[in-house]
Coordinates of C-alpha atoms in Angstrom, one line a residue:
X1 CA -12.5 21.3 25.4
X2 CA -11.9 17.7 24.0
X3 CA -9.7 18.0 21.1
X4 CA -11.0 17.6 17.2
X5 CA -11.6 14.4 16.5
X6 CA -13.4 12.1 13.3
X7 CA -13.4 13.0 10.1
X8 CA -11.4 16.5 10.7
X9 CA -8.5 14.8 13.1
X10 CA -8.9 10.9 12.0
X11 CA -5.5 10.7 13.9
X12 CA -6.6 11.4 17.2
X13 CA -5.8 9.1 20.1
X14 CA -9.2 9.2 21.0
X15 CA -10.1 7.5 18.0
X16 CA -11.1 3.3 17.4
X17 CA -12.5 2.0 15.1
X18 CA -12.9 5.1 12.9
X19 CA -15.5 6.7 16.3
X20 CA -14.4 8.8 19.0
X21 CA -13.8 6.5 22.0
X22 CA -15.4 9.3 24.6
X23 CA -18.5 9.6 22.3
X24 CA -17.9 13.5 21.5
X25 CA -19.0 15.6 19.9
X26 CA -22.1 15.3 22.4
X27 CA -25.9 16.0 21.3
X28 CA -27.4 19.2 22.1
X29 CA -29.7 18.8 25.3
X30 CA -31.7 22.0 27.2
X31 CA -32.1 19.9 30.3
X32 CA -29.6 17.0 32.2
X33 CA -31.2 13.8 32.2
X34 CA -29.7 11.3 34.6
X35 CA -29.9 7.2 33.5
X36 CA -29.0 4.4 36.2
X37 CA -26.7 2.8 33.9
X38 CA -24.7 5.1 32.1
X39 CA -23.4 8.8 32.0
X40 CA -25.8 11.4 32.3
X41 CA -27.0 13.7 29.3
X42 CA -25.8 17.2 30.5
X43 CA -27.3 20.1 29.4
X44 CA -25.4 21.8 26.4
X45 CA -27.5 24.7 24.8
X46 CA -26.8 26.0 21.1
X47 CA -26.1 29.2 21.7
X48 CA -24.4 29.7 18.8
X49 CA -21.1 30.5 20.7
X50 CA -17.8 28.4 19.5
X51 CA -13.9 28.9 20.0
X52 CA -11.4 27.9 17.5
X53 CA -8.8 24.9 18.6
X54 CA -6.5 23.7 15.8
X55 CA -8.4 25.4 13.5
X56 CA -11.5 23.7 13.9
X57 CA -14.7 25.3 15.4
X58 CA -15.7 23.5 18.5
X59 CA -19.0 24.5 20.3
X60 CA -20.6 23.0 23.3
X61 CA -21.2 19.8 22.2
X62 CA -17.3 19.8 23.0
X63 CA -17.3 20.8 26.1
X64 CA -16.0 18.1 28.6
X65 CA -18.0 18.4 31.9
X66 CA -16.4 19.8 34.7
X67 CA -16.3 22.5 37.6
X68 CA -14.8 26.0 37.8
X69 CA -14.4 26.2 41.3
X70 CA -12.1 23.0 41.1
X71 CA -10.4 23.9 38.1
X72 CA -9.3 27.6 39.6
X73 CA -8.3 26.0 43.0
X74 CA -6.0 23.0 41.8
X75 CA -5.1 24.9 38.1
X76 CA -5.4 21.7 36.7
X77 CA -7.6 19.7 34.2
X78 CA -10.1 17.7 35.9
X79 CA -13.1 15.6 34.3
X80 CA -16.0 15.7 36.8
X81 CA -18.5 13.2 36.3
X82 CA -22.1 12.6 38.2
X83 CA -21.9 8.8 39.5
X84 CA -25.6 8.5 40.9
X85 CA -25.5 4.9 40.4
X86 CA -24.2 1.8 43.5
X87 CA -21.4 0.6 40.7
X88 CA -19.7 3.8 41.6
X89 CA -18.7 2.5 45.0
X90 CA -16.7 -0.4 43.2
X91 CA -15.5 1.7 40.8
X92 CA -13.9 4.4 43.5
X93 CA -12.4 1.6 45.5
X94 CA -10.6 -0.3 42.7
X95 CA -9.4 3.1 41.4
X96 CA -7.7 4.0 44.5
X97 CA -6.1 0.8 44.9
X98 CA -5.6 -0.2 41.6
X99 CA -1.2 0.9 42.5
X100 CA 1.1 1.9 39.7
X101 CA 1.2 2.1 36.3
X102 CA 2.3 -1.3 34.9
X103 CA 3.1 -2.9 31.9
X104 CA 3.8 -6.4 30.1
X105 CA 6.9 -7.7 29.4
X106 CA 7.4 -10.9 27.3
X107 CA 10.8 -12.9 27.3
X108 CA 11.6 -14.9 24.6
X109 CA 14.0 -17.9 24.0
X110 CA 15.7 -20.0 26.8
X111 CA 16.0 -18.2 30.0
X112 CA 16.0 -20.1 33.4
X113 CA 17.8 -17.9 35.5
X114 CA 14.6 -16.5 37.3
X115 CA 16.7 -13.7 39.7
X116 CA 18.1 -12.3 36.3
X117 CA 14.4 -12.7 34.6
X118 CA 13.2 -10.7 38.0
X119 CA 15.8 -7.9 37.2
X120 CA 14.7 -7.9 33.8
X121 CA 11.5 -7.3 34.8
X122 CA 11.4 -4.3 37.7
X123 CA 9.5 -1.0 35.8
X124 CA 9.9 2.2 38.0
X125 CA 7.3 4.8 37.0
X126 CA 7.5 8.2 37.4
X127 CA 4.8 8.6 39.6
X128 CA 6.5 5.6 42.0
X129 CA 9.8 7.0 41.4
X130 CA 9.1 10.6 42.9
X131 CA 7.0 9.4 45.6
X132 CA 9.8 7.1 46.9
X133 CA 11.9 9.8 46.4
X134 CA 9.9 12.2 48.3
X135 CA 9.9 9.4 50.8
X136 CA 6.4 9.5 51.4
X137 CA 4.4 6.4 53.2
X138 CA 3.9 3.4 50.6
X139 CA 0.6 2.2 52.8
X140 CA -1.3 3.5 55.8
X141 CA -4.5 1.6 57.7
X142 CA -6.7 4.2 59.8
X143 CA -8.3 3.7 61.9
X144 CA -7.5 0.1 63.6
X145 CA -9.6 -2.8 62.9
X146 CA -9.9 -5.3 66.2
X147 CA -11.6 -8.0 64.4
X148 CA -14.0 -9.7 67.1
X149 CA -14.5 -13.4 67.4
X150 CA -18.4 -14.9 67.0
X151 CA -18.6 -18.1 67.7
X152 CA -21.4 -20.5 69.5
X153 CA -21.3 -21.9 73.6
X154 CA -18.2 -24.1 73.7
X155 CA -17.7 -24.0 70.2
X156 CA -14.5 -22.2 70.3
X157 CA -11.7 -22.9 67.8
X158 CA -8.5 -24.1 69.1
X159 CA -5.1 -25.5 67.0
X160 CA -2.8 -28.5 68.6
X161 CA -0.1 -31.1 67.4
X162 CA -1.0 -34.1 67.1
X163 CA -1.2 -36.1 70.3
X164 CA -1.8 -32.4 72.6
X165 CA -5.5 -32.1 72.3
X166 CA -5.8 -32.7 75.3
X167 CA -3.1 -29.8 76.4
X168 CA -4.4 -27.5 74.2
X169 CA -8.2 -28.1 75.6
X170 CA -6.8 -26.7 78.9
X171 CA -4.9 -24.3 78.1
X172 CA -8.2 -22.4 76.5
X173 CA -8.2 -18.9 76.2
X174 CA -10.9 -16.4 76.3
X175 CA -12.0 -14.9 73.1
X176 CA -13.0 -11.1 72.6
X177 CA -16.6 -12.7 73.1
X178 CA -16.4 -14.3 76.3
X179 CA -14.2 -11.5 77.5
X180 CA -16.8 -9.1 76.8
X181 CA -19.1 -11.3 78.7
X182 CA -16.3 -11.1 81.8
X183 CA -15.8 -7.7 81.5
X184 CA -19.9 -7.1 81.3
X185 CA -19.7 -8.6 84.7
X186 CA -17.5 -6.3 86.8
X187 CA -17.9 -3.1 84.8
X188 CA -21.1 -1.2 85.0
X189 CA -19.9 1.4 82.5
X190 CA -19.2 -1.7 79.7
X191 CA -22.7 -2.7 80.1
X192 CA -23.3 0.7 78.2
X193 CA -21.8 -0.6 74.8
X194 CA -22.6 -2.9 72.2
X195 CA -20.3 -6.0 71.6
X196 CA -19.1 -3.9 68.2
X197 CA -18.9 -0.7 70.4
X198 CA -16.1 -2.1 72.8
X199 CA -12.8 -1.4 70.4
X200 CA -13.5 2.3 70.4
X201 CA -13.2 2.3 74.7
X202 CA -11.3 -0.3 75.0
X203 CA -8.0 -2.4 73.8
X204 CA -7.6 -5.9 73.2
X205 CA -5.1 -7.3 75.4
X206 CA -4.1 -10.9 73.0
X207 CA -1.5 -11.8 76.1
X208 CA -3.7 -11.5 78.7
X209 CA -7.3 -12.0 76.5
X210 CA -9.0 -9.3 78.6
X211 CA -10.3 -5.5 77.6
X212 CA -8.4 -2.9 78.8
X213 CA -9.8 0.6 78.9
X214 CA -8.3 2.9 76.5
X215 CA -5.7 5.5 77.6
X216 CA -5.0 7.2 74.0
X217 CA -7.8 8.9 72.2
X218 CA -7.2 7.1 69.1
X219 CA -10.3 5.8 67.1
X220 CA -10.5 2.2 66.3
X221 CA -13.5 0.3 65.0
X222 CA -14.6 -3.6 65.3
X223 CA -15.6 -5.6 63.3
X224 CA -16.9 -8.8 63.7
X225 CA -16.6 -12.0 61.7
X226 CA -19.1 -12.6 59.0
X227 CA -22.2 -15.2 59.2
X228 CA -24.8 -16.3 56.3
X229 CA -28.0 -16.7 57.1
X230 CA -27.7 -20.4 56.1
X231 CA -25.4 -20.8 59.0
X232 CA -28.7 -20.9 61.6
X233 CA -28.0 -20.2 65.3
X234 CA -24.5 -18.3 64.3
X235 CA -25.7 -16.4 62.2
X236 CA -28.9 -15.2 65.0
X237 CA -26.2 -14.6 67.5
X238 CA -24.7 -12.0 65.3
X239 CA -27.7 -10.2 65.2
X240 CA -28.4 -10.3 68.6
X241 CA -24.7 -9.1 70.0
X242 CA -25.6 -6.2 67.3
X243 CA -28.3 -5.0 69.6
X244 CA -28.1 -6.1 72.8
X245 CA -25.6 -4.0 75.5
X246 CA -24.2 -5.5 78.7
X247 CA -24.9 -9.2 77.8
X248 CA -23.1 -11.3 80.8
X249 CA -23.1 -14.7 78.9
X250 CA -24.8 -16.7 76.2
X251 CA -28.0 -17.1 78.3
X252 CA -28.0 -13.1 78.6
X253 CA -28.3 -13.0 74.6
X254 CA -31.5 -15.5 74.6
X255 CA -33.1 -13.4 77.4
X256 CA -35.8 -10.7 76.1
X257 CA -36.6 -7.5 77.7
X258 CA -39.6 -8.8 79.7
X259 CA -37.4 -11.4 81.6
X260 CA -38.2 -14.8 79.5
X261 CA -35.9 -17.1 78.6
X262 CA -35.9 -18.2 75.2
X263 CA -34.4 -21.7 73.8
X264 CA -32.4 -20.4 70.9
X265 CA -30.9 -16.9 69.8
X266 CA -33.8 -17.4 66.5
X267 CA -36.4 -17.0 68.8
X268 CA -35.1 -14.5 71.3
X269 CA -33.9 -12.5 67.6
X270 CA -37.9 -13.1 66.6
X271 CA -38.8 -11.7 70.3
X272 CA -37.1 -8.6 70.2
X273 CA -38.6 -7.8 66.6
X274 CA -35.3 -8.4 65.0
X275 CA -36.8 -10.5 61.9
X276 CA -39.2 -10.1 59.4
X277 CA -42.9 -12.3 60.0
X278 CA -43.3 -15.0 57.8
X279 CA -46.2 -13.7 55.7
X280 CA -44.6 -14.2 52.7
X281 CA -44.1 -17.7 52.8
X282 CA -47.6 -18.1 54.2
X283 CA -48.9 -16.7 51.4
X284 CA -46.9 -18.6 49.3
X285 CA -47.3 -22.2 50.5
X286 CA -50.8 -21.3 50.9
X287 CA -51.4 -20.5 47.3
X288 CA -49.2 -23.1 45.8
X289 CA -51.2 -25.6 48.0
X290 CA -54.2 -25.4 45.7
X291 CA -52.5 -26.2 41.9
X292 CA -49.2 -28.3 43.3
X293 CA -49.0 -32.0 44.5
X294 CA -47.8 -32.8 47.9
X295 CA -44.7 -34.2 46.9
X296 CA -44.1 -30.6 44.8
X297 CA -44.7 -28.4 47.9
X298 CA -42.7 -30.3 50.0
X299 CA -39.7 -29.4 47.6
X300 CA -41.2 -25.9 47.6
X301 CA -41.1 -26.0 51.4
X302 CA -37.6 -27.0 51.6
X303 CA -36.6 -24.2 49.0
X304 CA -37.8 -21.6 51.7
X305 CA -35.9 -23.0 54.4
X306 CA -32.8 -23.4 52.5
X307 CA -32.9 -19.9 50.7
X308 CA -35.5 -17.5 51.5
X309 CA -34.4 -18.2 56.0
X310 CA -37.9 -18.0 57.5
X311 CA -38.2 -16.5 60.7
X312 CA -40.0 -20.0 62.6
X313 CA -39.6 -22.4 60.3
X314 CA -41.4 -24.8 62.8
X315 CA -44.5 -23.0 62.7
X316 CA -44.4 -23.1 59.0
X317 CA -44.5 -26.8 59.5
X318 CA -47.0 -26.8 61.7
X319 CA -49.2 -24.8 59.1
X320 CA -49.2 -26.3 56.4
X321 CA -48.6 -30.3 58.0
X322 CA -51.8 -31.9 56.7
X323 CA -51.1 -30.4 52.9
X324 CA -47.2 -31.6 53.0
X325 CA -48.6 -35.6 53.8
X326 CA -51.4 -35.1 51.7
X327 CA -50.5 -37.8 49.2
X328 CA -49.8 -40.3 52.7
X329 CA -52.9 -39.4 54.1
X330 CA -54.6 -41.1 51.4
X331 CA -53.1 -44.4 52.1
X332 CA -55.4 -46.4 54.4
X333 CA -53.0 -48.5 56.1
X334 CA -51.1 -45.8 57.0
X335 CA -51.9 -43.9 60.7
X336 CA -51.9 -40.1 60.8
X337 CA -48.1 -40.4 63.3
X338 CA -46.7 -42.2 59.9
X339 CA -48.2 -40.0 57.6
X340 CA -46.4 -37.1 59.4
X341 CA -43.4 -39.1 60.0
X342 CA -42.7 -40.3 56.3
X343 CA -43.4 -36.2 55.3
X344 CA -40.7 -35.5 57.4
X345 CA -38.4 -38.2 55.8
X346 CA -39.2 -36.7 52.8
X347 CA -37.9 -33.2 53.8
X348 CA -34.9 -34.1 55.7
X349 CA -34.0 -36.3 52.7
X350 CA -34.4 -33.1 50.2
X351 CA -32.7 -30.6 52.7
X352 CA -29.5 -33.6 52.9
X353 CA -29.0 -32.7 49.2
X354 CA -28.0 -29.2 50.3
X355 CA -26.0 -30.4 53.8
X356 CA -29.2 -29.3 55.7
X357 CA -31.0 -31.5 58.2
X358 CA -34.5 -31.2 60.2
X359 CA -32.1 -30.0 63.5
X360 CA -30.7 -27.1 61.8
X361 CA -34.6 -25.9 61.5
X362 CA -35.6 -27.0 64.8
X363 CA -37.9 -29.2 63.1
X364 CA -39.3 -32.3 64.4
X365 CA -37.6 -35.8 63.6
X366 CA -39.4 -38.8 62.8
X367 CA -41.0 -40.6 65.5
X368 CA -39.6 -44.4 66.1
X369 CA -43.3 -45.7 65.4
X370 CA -43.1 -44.4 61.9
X371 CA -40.6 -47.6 61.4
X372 CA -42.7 -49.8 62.5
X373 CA -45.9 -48.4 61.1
X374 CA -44.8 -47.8 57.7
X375 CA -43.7 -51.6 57.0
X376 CA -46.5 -52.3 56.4
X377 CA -47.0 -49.5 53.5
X378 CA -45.1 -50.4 50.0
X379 CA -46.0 -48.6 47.1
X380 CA -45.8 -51.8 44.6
X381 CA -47.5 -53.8 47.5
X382 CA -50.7 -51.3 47.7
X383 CA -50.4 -51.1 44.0
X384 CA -50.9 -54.9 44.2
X385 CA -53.7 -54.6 46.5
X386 CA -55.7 -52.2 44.8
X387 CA -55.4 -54.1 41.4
X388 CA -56.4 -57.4 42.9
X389 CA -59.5 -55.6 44.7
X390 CA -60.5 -53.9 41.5
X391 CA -60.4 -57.4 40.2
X392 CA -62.3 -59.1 42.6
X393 CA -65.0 -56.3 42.4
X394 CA -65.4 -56.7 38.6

């Protein structure tokens, strides 16, 4: 029962700012009602039936929610709580972690004498205090993490002094990636797992950079190194080595189950049925293409590639070409190769802004006639134009 509180114990240490900080006494309720953001309403029926605690008659409203089979097996006071909402995740993991009790200290006038301020300062809890006594373990990891490298064909990361680059270049190790690829190779039974599979049957040999099959039955998971969507080809790689089993090299990865060879992991990711289809965008270009100007879907165009990751960006382009140089195509000195090669100007330049280019979409670049072809095309000079042929005319 939560103790009397408000206007018959003002005095409480539940009490701030004249209310009761856990919100009690609670409402009546015949049914729980559960709410994504807060505590739920738990059923609390007037019965009539109250006990006497400090002299004050507390009924259910008072009751604080938790379970009798926990209370009889630990004979202790525990506050059980329904968390049906995702914040409870965060909330368990900073609770567990969150260490010992703490508090503030504050020293005042001139001391620089930072061992004796760091003396001052050490607090001992209880809780720390018998635990150390006890001589129980301060921290514990289970079960091992083997963190596994991702990185693209000859794109692996390597340190050197200055002046040793080339040294270091030689001296090139493999990574847990290209050992997996080795070890894919000669081992028929590797070619069973998945890249993220391999810690849990085999060990990571850091001297020797190879996998080693694993003597102790001790479980270890991998993990492998993050990659945002944004990151392209890196990030398509990920996906792939999270699917595919008994890949012998990079090639392997781009390969689909029917034998063809695809140019980059994007496409072999879209060949397996790895990503979504690009409906969504169609629809959207599509529909914007009737009420926006060229110049405003082409901003809209590069605001999909840059944050919405379409599965084939090129075909994208290739839809919706002739509405993205719309406002070109208008200009008659101006052949259709220009028109298409000033849009892509155009997009590059807007996908610079975020540290994108037309390469990291597999987009087309502009061709070298565009150059040519478009010095002739100056807005001021076709402004010129047209107002000297309107005058001419009239």
């Amino acid at each position: 029962m939560h103790d009397p509180c408000g206007l018959a114990n003002p005095n409480s240490p539940c009490m701030k700012d004249g209310k009761c900080s856990k919100r009690f006494p609670k409402s009546f309720s015949e049914t729980t009602h559960t709410n994504d953001s807060t505590y739920p309403l738990y059923q609390r029926r007037n019965d009539g039936k109250s006990i006497f605690k400090r002299g004050i008659a507390l009924d259910n409203r008072w009751v604080v929610p938790y379970n009798p089979y926990l209370l009889s097996r630990y004979m202790a006071h525990i506050n059980l709580e329904v968390c049906n909402s995702i914040k409870a995740v965060k909330y368990m993991y900073k609770y567990v972690y969150k260490g010992h009790d703490r508090v503030m200290v504050e020293f005042q006038g001139e001391q620089d004498d930072e061992i004796r301020r760091f003396v001052d300062a050490r607090y001992v809890s209880a809780s720390e205090s018998c635990w150390r006594l006890f001589q129980f373990d301060m921290q514990d990891r289970y079960p091992a993490v083997q963190r596994l490298a991702l990185q693209l064909e000859n794109h692996k990361s390597v340190t050197y002094r200055e002046g040793h680059a080339e040294k270091a270049v030689r001296r090139l190790k493999d990574t847990t990636l290209t050992a997996w690829f080795k070890e894919n190779a000669i081992n028929r039974e590797a070619n069973t797992l998945l890249y993220t599979d391999m810690p849990e049957h085999y060990t990571w040999d850091s001297r020797t950079c190879i996998w080693k099959k694993r003597q102790r039955n001790r479980l270890a998971i991998g993990r492998m190194y993050s990659a945002h969507p944004a990151e392209g080809e890196r990030f398509f790689l990920r996906l792939l080595l999270q699917h595919v089993r008994g890949a012998k090299s990079f090639e392997d990865l781009k390969r689909s189950e029917v034998g063809t060879l695809h140019h980059t992991f994007r496409q072999a990711a879209s060949a397996m049925g790895l990503l979504e289809d690009d409906d969504e965008w169609i629809n959207c270009m599509a529909e914007s293409a009737f009420v926006a100007s060229a110049s405003q879907l082409r901003q809209l165009f590069v605001t999909i590639l840059i944050f919405c990751n379409p599965t084939d960006p090129f075909s994208l382009w290739n839809t919706f070409q002739d509405q993205l140089a719309e406002d070109y195509s208008h200009v008659e000195s101006m052949t259709a190769e220009a028109c298409v090669s000033k849009t892509l100007e155009d997009v590059n330049r807007l996908l610079m802004i975020h540290n994108r280019s037309l390469k990291d979409y597999q987009l087309p670049e502009p061709t070298e006639s565009y150059a040519t072809a478009c010095q002739v095309w100056d807005p001021n000079e076709q402004r010129q134009i047209a107002q000297s042929k309107n005058e001419d005319e009239s």
